[in-house]
Amino acid sequence: MTHDEQWKGGVFSKDLDGGRSGASLHIVPNGLRAVTNKGPELSMAFDGMQVEVGGASGHMVFCRPSDRSVTFFCDNGRFLDALGEVAPGPVASQINDLRARRGRKQAFKAVTVLAVIGVVVALVFTVSGMLHGAVRKTVDALPIEIDQKLGEVAFSAMDLGGDKVEAPIVVEGMQAIIERVQPYYDLKGMKLEIHVVDSKQVNAFALPGGYLVVYTGLLRDAAGSSQVAGVIAHEIGHVIHRHGLTRIGQSLGLVAGLQLILGDVSGVLGAAQDLLTVAAINGYSRTQESEADATAVAALHAAGLDPTSLIGFFEKQIAEQNSGAIDSEILSWVSSHPDNAERIAAMRKQITSLEKNKEKPLPIDWKKVIDALP
């Protein structure tokens, strides 16, 4: 049965700080249970449940009670079918209708794809064997302009959960960090664009193409500019390794791959927006997070910054989470990053292999930056 299976997704609710949280969803006999990354567990009964399929891609599953006070969502293609296996009559009827509509759309899409394959199959095989699942190699072969377009669209459409902070000293402080570390990344022509958003969330994330978002909650919680530089260096790692585009390729598969190879970004923009929103809330895979860690440590060291600063931020958040000094609901960055102890150990091992480097402090008056926050 599906009762014991966890489905990665999220929750929108006014009762959560910031209005949203990543969550693991569980299908239980009488409905759904969401274990959020921020601590609280929420339940939704099948009685009165409304199930919809939508989002920018048309593939995200949304479940809401009759008063629509909370929303559970999941982008896993099997979630709707699993829900239909245990849902009672009224909800099952909704799901059957949604399946029927989805089936008609997929049939039309299949015909279209077969027509396209005949024209581009040689190209597909040439671009690193994408038909055999070599998503990472295929992503590496795609032009950077695709990352930039996907990131631009996702950023412009995404609900950031707060207003952008425009105070000059804050903007200049973040730009000083970018200018210090960016020479030590192979950006392949991408331009890094950093935004500070007013929210209690202790969080930061990156979108394809170089869009970086840092929340004021993280700036306030960090011990200083060096720890913020560590977090930003980690997020830039996701950008240069194209983890967002890789996630899209892994999730959407052949159809999206063909569209991207043909330069048809519009065909996957909607689905990409949904997937990148989920990634911003829930983080990336264990391998991708570790890759971003290693890249950050190397860049911080090369830039004359303390590479242990990222470890320090991790340990500070873990201590606050364990002690209850800060409500776990707002410690989004550490809760969305898996296997913290293993990652800290790996970074420490990497740092011991580095040559001693003279540190050059960042030219930032951190107290003035914090005082300028809303």
CSV table of C-alpha atoms in Angstrom, one decimal:
chain,number,residue,atom,x,y,z
A,1,MET,CA,0.0,0.0,0.0
A,2,THR,CA,1.0,3.6,-0.4
A,3,HIS,CA,0.4,4.6,3.2
A,4,ASP,CA,4.0,4.3,4.2
A,5,GLU,CA,5.5,6.1,1.2
A,6,GLN,CA,6.7,9.6,1.5
A,7,TRP,CA,6.1,12.2,-1.2
A,8,LYS,CA,8.3,15.2,-1.4
A,9,GLY,CA,6.3,18.4,-1.8
A,10,GLY,CA,5.2,21.4,0.3
A,11,VAL,CA,2.6,23.3,2.1
A,12,PHE,CA,1.1,26.8,1.7
A,13,SER,CA,-0.6,28.1,4.9
A,14,LYS,CA,-0.9,31.4,6.5
A,15,ASP,CA,-0.1,29.7,9.8
A,16,LEU,CA,3.4,29.0,8.7
A,17,ASP,CA,6.1,31.6,8.9
A,18,GLY,CA,6.6,33.0,5.4
A,19,GLY,CA,3.4,31.3,4.4
A,20,ARG,CA,5.0,28.1,3.0
A,21,SER,CA,7.3,25.2,3.8
A,22,GLY,CA,8.8,22.1,2.1
A,23,ALA,CA,7.2,19.0,3.4
A,24,SER,CA,7.0,15.2,3.1
A,25,LEU,CA,3.4,14.2,2.4
A,26,HIS,CA,2.0,10.9,3.7
A,27,ILE,CA,-1.2,9.3,2.4
A,28,VAL,CA,-3.1,7.9,5.4
A,29,PRO,CA,-6.4,6.1,5.6
A,30,ASN,CA,-8.5,9.2,6.3
A,31,GLY,CA,-6.6,11.7,4.2
A,32,LEU,CA,-3.1,13.4,4.0
A,33,ARG,CA,-0.5,14.2,6.6
A,34,ALA,CA,2.3,16.8,5.9
A,35,VAL,CA,5.5,16.8,8.0
A,36,THR,CA,6.9,20.2,7.2
A,37,ASN,CA,10.6,21.2,7.2
A,38,LYS,CA,9.7,23.8,9.7
A,39,GLY,CA,8.5,21.5,12.4
A,40,PRO,CA,4.7,21.3,12.6
A,41,GLU,CA,2.7,18.5,11.2
A,42,LEU,CA,-0.6,19.3,9.3
A,43,SER,CA,-3.4,17.0,8.4
A,44,MET,CA,-6.1,17.2,5.7
A,45,ALA,CA,-9.1,14.8,5.7
A,46,PHE,CA,-10.5,13.3,2.5
A,47,ASP,CA,-13.9,14.6,3.5
A,48,GLY,CA,-14.4,17.8,1.6
A,49,MET,CA,-10.9,17.6,-0.1
A,50,GLN,CA,-10.6,19.3,-3.4
A,51,VAL,CA,-7.9,18.0,-5.8
A,52,GLU,CA,-6.6,20.0,-8.7
A,53,VAL,CA,-3.8,19.7,-11.2
A,54,GLY,CA,-2.2,23.0,-12.2
A,55,GLY,CA,0.8,25.2,-11.6
A,56,ALA,CA,2.7,26.8,-14.4
A,57,SER,CA,3.4,23.4,-15.9
A,58,GLY,CA,-0.1,21.9,-15.5
A,59,HIS,CA,1.5,18.9,-13.7
A,60,MET,CA,1.6,20.0,-10.0
A,61,VAL,CA,-1.0,18.3,-7.8
A,62,PHE,CA,-2.8,20.6,-5.3
A,63,CYS,CA,-5.0,19.3,-2.4
A,64,ARG,CA,-7.1,21.7,-0.4
A,65,PRO,CA,-9.9,21.4,2.2
A,66,SER,CA,-13.3,22.9,1.4
A,67,ASP,CA,-12.4,26.2,3.1
A,68,ARG,CA,-9.2,26.4,1.1
A,69,SER,CA,-7.3,27.5,4.2
A,70,VAL,CA,-4.3,25.3,3.4
A,71,THR,CA,-2.7,23.8,0.3
A,72,PHE,CA,-0.6,20.6,0.1
A,73,PHE,CA,1.3,20.3,-3.2
A,74,CYS,CA,3.5,17.7,-4.9
A,75,ASP,CA,5.2,17.6,-8.3
A,76,ASN,CA,5.8,13.8,-8.4
A,77,GLY,CA,3.9,12.3,-11.4
A,78,ARG,CA,2.9,9.2,-9.4
A,79,PHE,CA,1.3,11.1,-6.5
A,80,LEU,CA,-2.1,11.6,-8.1
A,81,ASP,CA,-2.3,7.9,-8.9
A,82,ALA,CA,-1.3,6.9,-5.4
A,83,LEU,CA,-3.9,9.2,-3.9
A,84,GLY,CA,-6.5,7.7,-6.2
A,85,GLU,CA,-5.8,4.2,-4.9
A,86,VAL,CA,-7.0,5.0,-1.3
A,87,ALA,CA,-9.3,8.0,-1.7
A,88,PRO,CA,-13.0,7.5,-1.1
A,89,GLY,CA,-15.8,8.1,-3.7
A,90,PRO,CA,-16.0,11.9,-4.1
A,91,VAL,CA,-12.2,12.4,-4.1
A,92,ALA,CA,-11.7,9.4,-6.3
A,93,SER,CA,-14.2,10.8,-8.8
A,94,GLN,CA,-12.2,14.1,-9.0
A,95,ILE,CA,-9.0,12.1,-9.5
A,96,ASN,CA,-10.5,9.9,-12.3
A,97,ASP,CA,-11.7,13.1,-14.1
A,98,LEU,CA,-8.2,14.6,-13.8
A,99,ARG,CA,-6.6,11.4,-15.0
A,100,ALA,CA,-8.9,11.3,-18.1
A,101,ARG,CA,-8.0,14.9,-19.0
A,102,ARG,CA,-4.3,14.1,-18.4
A,103,GLY,CA,-4.5,11.0,-20.6
A,104,ARG,CA,-6.0,13.0,-23.5
A,105,LYS,CA,-3.2,15.6,-23.2
A,106,GLN,CA,-0.5,12.9,-23.1
A,107,ALA,CA,-1.9,11.2,-26.1
A,108,PHE,CA,-1.7,14.4,-28.1
A,109,LYS,CA,1.8,15.0,-26.8
A,110,ALA,CA,3.0,11.5,-27.7
A,111,VAL,CA,1.9,12.1,-31.4
A,112,THR,CA,3.8,15.4,-31.4
A,113,VAL,CA,6.9,13.8,-29.9
A,114,LEU,CA,7.0,11.0,-32.4
A,115,ALA,CA,6.8,13.4,-35.2
A,116,VAL,CA,9.7,15.5,-33.8
A,117,ILE,CA,11.9,12.4,-33.0
A,118,GLY,CA,12.1,11.5,-36.7
A,119,VAL,CA,13.7,14.8,-37.4
A,120,VAL,CA,16.1,15.2,-34.5
A,121,VAL,CA,17.0,11.7,-33.4
A,122,ALA,CA,20.5,12.0,-34.8
A,123,LEU,CA,21.0,15.2,-33.0
A,124,VAL,CA,19.8,13.7,-29.8
A,125,PHE,CA,22.2,10.8,-29.9
A,126,THR,CA,25.0,13.3,-30.8
A,127,VAL,CA,24.4,15.4,-27.7
A,128,SER,CA,25.9,12.9,-25.3
A,129,GLY,CA,23.3,10.1,-25.5
A,130,MET,CA,20.4,11.8,-23.7
A,131,LEU,CA,18.0,9.0,-24.8
A,132,HIS,CA,20.0,6.7,-22.4
A,133,GLY,CA,19.5,9.0,-19.4
A,134,ALA,CA,22.8,10.9,-19.5
A,135,VAL,CA,21.1,14.0,-18.2
A,136,ARG,CA,24.2,15.7,-16.7
A,137,LYS,CA,26.2,15.3,-19.9
A,138,THR,CA,23.3,16.6,-22.0
A,139,VAL,CA,22.9,19.6,-19.7
A,140,ASP,CA,26.6,20.4,-20.0
A,141,ALA,CA,26.2,20.4,-23.8
A,142,LEU,CA,23.3,22.9,-23.8
A,143,PRO,CA,23.9,26.7,-24.2
A,144,ILE,CA,24.1,28.8,-21.1
A,145,GLU,CA,21.3,31.0,-22.6
A,146,ILE,CA,18.8,28.3,-21.6
A,147,ASP,CA,19.8,28.6,-17.9
A,148,GLN,CA,19.4,32.4,-18.2
A,149,LYS,CA,16.0,32.2,-19.7
A,150,LEU,CA,14.7,29.6,-17.3
A,151,GLY,CA,16.0,31.6,-14.3
A,152,GLU,CA,14.7,34.9,-15.6
A,153,VAL,CA,11.1,33.5,-16.0
A,154,ALA,CA,11.1,31.6,-12.7
A,155,PHE,CA,12.4,34.6,-10.8
A,156,SER,CA,9.9,37.0,-12.3
A,157,ALA,CA,7.0,34.7,-11.5
A,158,MET,CA,8.1,33.3,-8.1
A,159,ASP,CA,6.5,34.5,-4.9
A,160,LEU,CA,9.5,35.4,-2.9
A,161,GLY,CA,7.6,35.7,0.4
A,162,GLY,CA,8.6,39.3,1.1
A,163,ASP,CA,9.6,42.7,-0.4
A,164,LYS,CA,13.0,43.2,-1.9
A,165,VAL,CA,15.4,45.2,0.2
A,166,GLU,CA,16.8,48.2,-1.7
A,167,ALA,CA,18.9,49.9,1.1
A,168,PRO,CA,22.1,50.9,-0.6
A,169,ILE,CA,24.4,49.7,2.2
A,170,VAL,CA,22.7,46.2,2.1
A,171,VAL,CA,22.9,46.0,-1.7
A,172,GLU,CA,26.5,47.1,-1.7
A,173,GLY,CA,27.4,44.6,1.0
A,174,MET,CA,26.0,41.7,-1.0
A,175,GLN,CA,27.7,43.0,-4.1
A,176,ALA,CA,31.0,43.1,-2.3
A,177,ILE,CA,30.7,39.4,-1.5
A,178,ILE,CA,29.8,38.6,-5.1
A,179,GLU,CA,32.7,40.6,-6.5
A,180,ARG,CA,35.2,38.9,-4.1
A,181,VAL,CA,34.2,35.3,-4.9
A,182,GLN,CA,33.0,35.4,-8.5
A,183,PRO,CA,36.4,35.4,-10.2
A,184,TYR,CA,37.0,31.9,-8.8
A,185,TYR,CA,34.0,30.3,-10.6
A,186,ASP,CA,33.7,29.3,-14.2
A,187,LEU,CA,30.5,31.3,-14.9
A,188,LYS,CA,30.6,30.6,-18.6
A,189,GLY,CA,29.3,34.1,-19.4
A,190,MET,CA,26.6,34.1,-16.7
A,191,LYS,CA,26.2,37.3,-14.6
A,192,LEU,CA,25.4,36.8,-11.0
A,193,GLU,CA,22.4,38.9,-9.7
A,194,ILE,CA,21.7,38.9,-6.0
A,195,HIS,CA,18.5,40.1,-4.3
A,196,VAL,CA,17.8,40.5,-0.6
A,197,VAL,CA,14.2,39.7,0.5
A,198,ASP,CA,12.6,40.9,3.7
A,199,SER,CA,11.5,37.7,5.6
A,200,LYS,CA,12.2,36.0,8.9
A,201,GLN,CA,13.2,32.9,6.9
A,202,VAL,CA,16.8,31.9,7.5
A,203,ASN,CA,17.2,30.9,3.9
A,204,ALA,CA,18.9,31.5,0.6
A,205,PHE,CA,18.6,29.9,-2.8
A,206,ALA,CA,19.8,30.1,-6.4
A,207,LEU,CA,18.0,29.8,-9.8
A,208,PRO,CA,19.6,28.9,-13.1
A,209,GLY,CA,21.4,31.6,-14.9
A,210,GLY,CA,22.8,33.3,-11.8
A,211,TYR,CA,19.8,34.6,-9.9
A,212,LEU,CA,20.5,34.5,-6.1
A,213,VAL,CA,18.1,35.3,-3.3
A,214,VAL,CA,19.1,35.8,0.4
A,215,TYR,CA,16.5,36.5,3.1
A,216,THR,CA,17.0,39.1,5.8
A,217,GLY,CA,16.5,36.3,8.4
A,218,LEU,CA,19.7,34.7,7.2
A,219,LEU,CA,21.6,38.0,7.3
A,220,ARG,CA,20.5,38.6,10.9
A,221,ASP,CA,21.2,35.0,12.1
A,222,ALA,CA,24.7,34.8,10.5
A,223,ALA,CA,27.7,35.6,12.8
A,224,GLY,CA,29.0,38.0,10.2
A,225,SER,CA,29.8,38.7,6.6
A,226,SER,CA,32.1,35.7,6.2
A,227,GLN,CA,29.3,33.3,7.1
A,228,VAL,CA,27.0,35.0,4.6
A,229,ALA,CA,29.8,34.7,2.0
A,230,GLY,CA,30.0,31.0,2.7
A,231,VAL,CA,26.2,30.6,2.0
A,232,ILE,CA,26.4,32.6,-1.1
A,233,ALA,CA,29.4,30.7,-2.3
A,234,HIS,CA,27.5,27.5,-1.8
A,235,GLU,CA,24.5,28.8,-3.8
A,236,ILE,CA,26.8,29.9,-6.7
A,237,GLY,CA,27.9,26.3,-6.8
A,238,HIS,CA,24.4,25.3,-7.7
A,239,VAL,CA,24.4,27.8,-10.5
A,240,ILE,CA,27.7,26.8,-12.1
A,241,HIS,CA,27.0,23.1,-11.9
A,242,ARG,CA,23.6,23.8,-13.5
A,243,HIS,CA,21.8,21.8,-10.8
A,244,GLY,CA,18.5,23.5,-11.6
A,245,LEU,CA,18.6,22.5,-15.3
A,246,THR,CA,19.7,19.0,-14.3
A,247,ARG,CA,16.7,18.7,-12.0
A,248,ILE,CA,14.4,19.8,-14.8
A,249,GLY,CA,15.9,17.2,-17.2
A,250,GLN,CA,15.7,14.4,-14.7
A,251,SER,CA,12.1,15.2,-13.8
A,252,LEU,CA,10.7,16.0,-17.3
A,253,GLY,CA,12.7,13.5,-19.3
A,254,LEU,CA,12.7,13.0,-23.1
A,255,VAL,CA,10.1,15.6,-24.1
A,256,ALA,CA,11.7,18.4,-22.3
A,257,GLY,CA,15.2,17.3,-23.5
A,258,LEU,CA,14.1,17.4,-27.1
A,259,GLN,CA,12.6,20.8,-26.7
A,260,LEU,CA,15.7,22.2,-25.0
A,261,ILE,CA,18.0,20.7,-27.6
A,262,LEU,CA,15.9,22.3,-30.3
A,263,GLY,CA,16.1,25.6,-28.4
A,264,ASP,CA,12.4,25.6,-27.6
A,265,VAL,CA,12.6,26.9,-24.0
A,266,SER,CA,9.0,28.0,-24.0
A,267,GLY,CA,7.8,24.4,-24.1
A,268,VAL,CA,9.3,23.7,-20.7
A,269,LEU,CA,9.1,27.1,-18.9
A,270,GLY,CA,5.9,26.3,-17.0
A,271,ALA,CA,7.1,22.9,-15.7
A,272,ALA,CA,10.5,24.4,-14.9
A,273,GLN,CA,9.0,27.2,-12.9
A,274,ASP,CA,7.2,24.6,-10.7
A,275,LEU,CA,10.3,22.4,-10.3
A,276,LEU,CA,12.5,25.3,-9.4
A,277,THR,CA,10.0,26.6,-6.8
A,278,VAL,CA,10.1,23.2,-5.2
A,279,ALA,CA,13.9,23.1,-5.3
A,280,ALA,CA,14.0,26.6,-3.7
A,281,ILE,CA,11.8,25.3,-0.8
A,282,ASN,CA,13.2,21.8,-0.4
A,283,GLY,CA,16.8,22.0,-1.6
A,284,TYR,CA,18.7,19.7,-4.1
A,285,SER,CA,19.8,16.1,-3.9
A,286,ARG,CA,22.6,14.9,-1.5
A,287,THR,CA,25.1,14.7,-4.3
A,288,GLN,CA,24.3,18.2,-5.7
A,289,GLU,CA,24.5,19.8,-2.2
A,290,SER,CA,27.9,18.1,-1.6
A,291,GLU,CA,29.1,19.3,-5.0
A,292,ALA,CA,28.1,22.9,-4.1
A,293,ASP,CA,29.8,22.6,-0.7
A,294,ALA,CA,33.1,21.5,-2.3
A,295,THR,CA,33.0,24.2,-4.9
A,296,ALA,CA,32.2,26.8,-2.2
A,297,VAL,CA,35.1,25.7,0.0
A,298,ALA,CA,37.6,26.0,-3.0
A,299,ALA,CA,36.3,29.4,-4.0
A,300,LEU,CA,36.3,30.9,-0.5
A,301,HIS,CA,39.9,29.7,0.0
A,302,ALA,CA,41.0,31.1,-3.4
A,303,ALA,CA,39.3,34.4,-2.6
A,304,GLY,CA,41.2,34.8,0.7
A,305,LEU,CA,38.1,34.1,2.8
A,306,ASP,CA,37.8,31.6,5.6
A,307,PRO,CA,36.5,28.4,4.1
A,308,THR,CA,35.4,27.2,7.5
A,309,SER,CA,32.7,30.0,7.5
A,310,LEU,CA,30.2,27.8,5.8
A,311,ILE,CA,30.8,25.1,8.4
A,312,GLY,CA,30.4,27.7,11.1
A,313,PHE,CA,27.0,28.7,9.7
A,314,PHE,CA,25.8,25.1,9.5
A,315,GLU,CA,26.9,24.4,13.1
A,316,LYS,CA,25.3,27.7,14.4
A,317,GLN,CA,22.0,26.8,12.8
A,318,ILE,CA,22.1,23.2,14.0
A,319,ALA,CA,22.9,24.4,17.6
A,320,GLU,CA,20.0,26.9,17.4
A,321,GLN,CA,17.7,24.2,16.1
A,322,ASN,CA,18.6,21.7,18.8
A,323,SER,CA,18.4,24.3,21.7
A,324,GLY,CA,15.2,25.9,20.5
A,325,ALA,CA,17.0,29.3,20.6
A,326,ILE,CA,15.3,30.1,17.2
A,327,ASP,CA,12.0,28.7,16.1
A,328,SER,CA,12.7,25.7,13.9
A,329,GLU,CA,10.0,26.9,11.5
A,330,ILE,CA,12.2,29.7,10.2
A,331,LEU,CA,15.5,27.7,10.0
A,332,SER,CA,14.8,26.8,6.4
A,333,TRP,CA,18.3,26.7,5.0
A,334,VAL,CA,19.7,24.0,7.3
A,335,SER,CA,16.4,22.0,7.4
A,336,SER,CA,16.3,21.8,3.6
A,337,HIS,CA,19.9,20.6,3.3
A,338,PRO,CA,20.3,16.9,4.0
A,339,ASP,CA,22.9,15.0,5.9
A,340,ASN,CA,24.5,18.0,7.6
A,341,ALA,CA,26.9,16.0,9.8
A,342,GLU,CA,28.3,14.1,6.8
A,343,ARG,CA,28.6,17.3,4.7
A,344,ILE,CA,30.4,19.1,7.6
A,345,ALA,CA,32.9,16.2,7.9
A,346,ALA,CA,33.5,16.2,4.1
A,347,MET,CA,34.2,20.0,4.1
A,348,ARG,CA,36.6,19.7,7.1
A,349,LYS,CA,38.5,16.9,5.2
A,350,GLN,CA,38.7,19.1,2.1
A,351,ILE,CA,39.9,22.1,4.1
A,352,THR,CA,42.8,20.1,5.7
A,353,SER,CA,44.1,19.4,2.2
A,354,LEU,CA,44.3,23.1,1.3
A,355,GLU,CA,47.5,25.1,1.5
A,356,LYS,CA,47.6,27.9,4.1
A,357,ASN,CA,46.3,31.1,2.6
A,358,LYS,CA,46.4,34.7,3.9
A,359,GLU,CA,42.9,35.8,4.6
A,360,LYS,CA,41.7,39.2,3.4
A,361,PRO,CA,38.6,40.4,5.3
A,362,LEU,CA,35.6,41.7,3.3
A,363,PRO,CA,35.3,45.5,3.2
A,364,ILE,CA,31.9,45.4,4.8
A,365,ASP,CA,30.7,47.1,8.0
A,366,TRP,CA,28.4,44.3,9.0
A,367,LYS,CA,26.7,46.2,11.9
A,368,LYS,CA,25.7,48.9,9.5
A,369,VAL,CA,24.3,46.3,7.1
A,370,ILE,CA,22.2,44.8,9.8
A,371,ASP,CA,21.1,48.2,11.1
A,372,ALA,CA,19.9,49.1,7.6
A,373,LEU,CA,17.6,46.0,7.3
A,374,PRO,CA,13.8,46.6,7.6
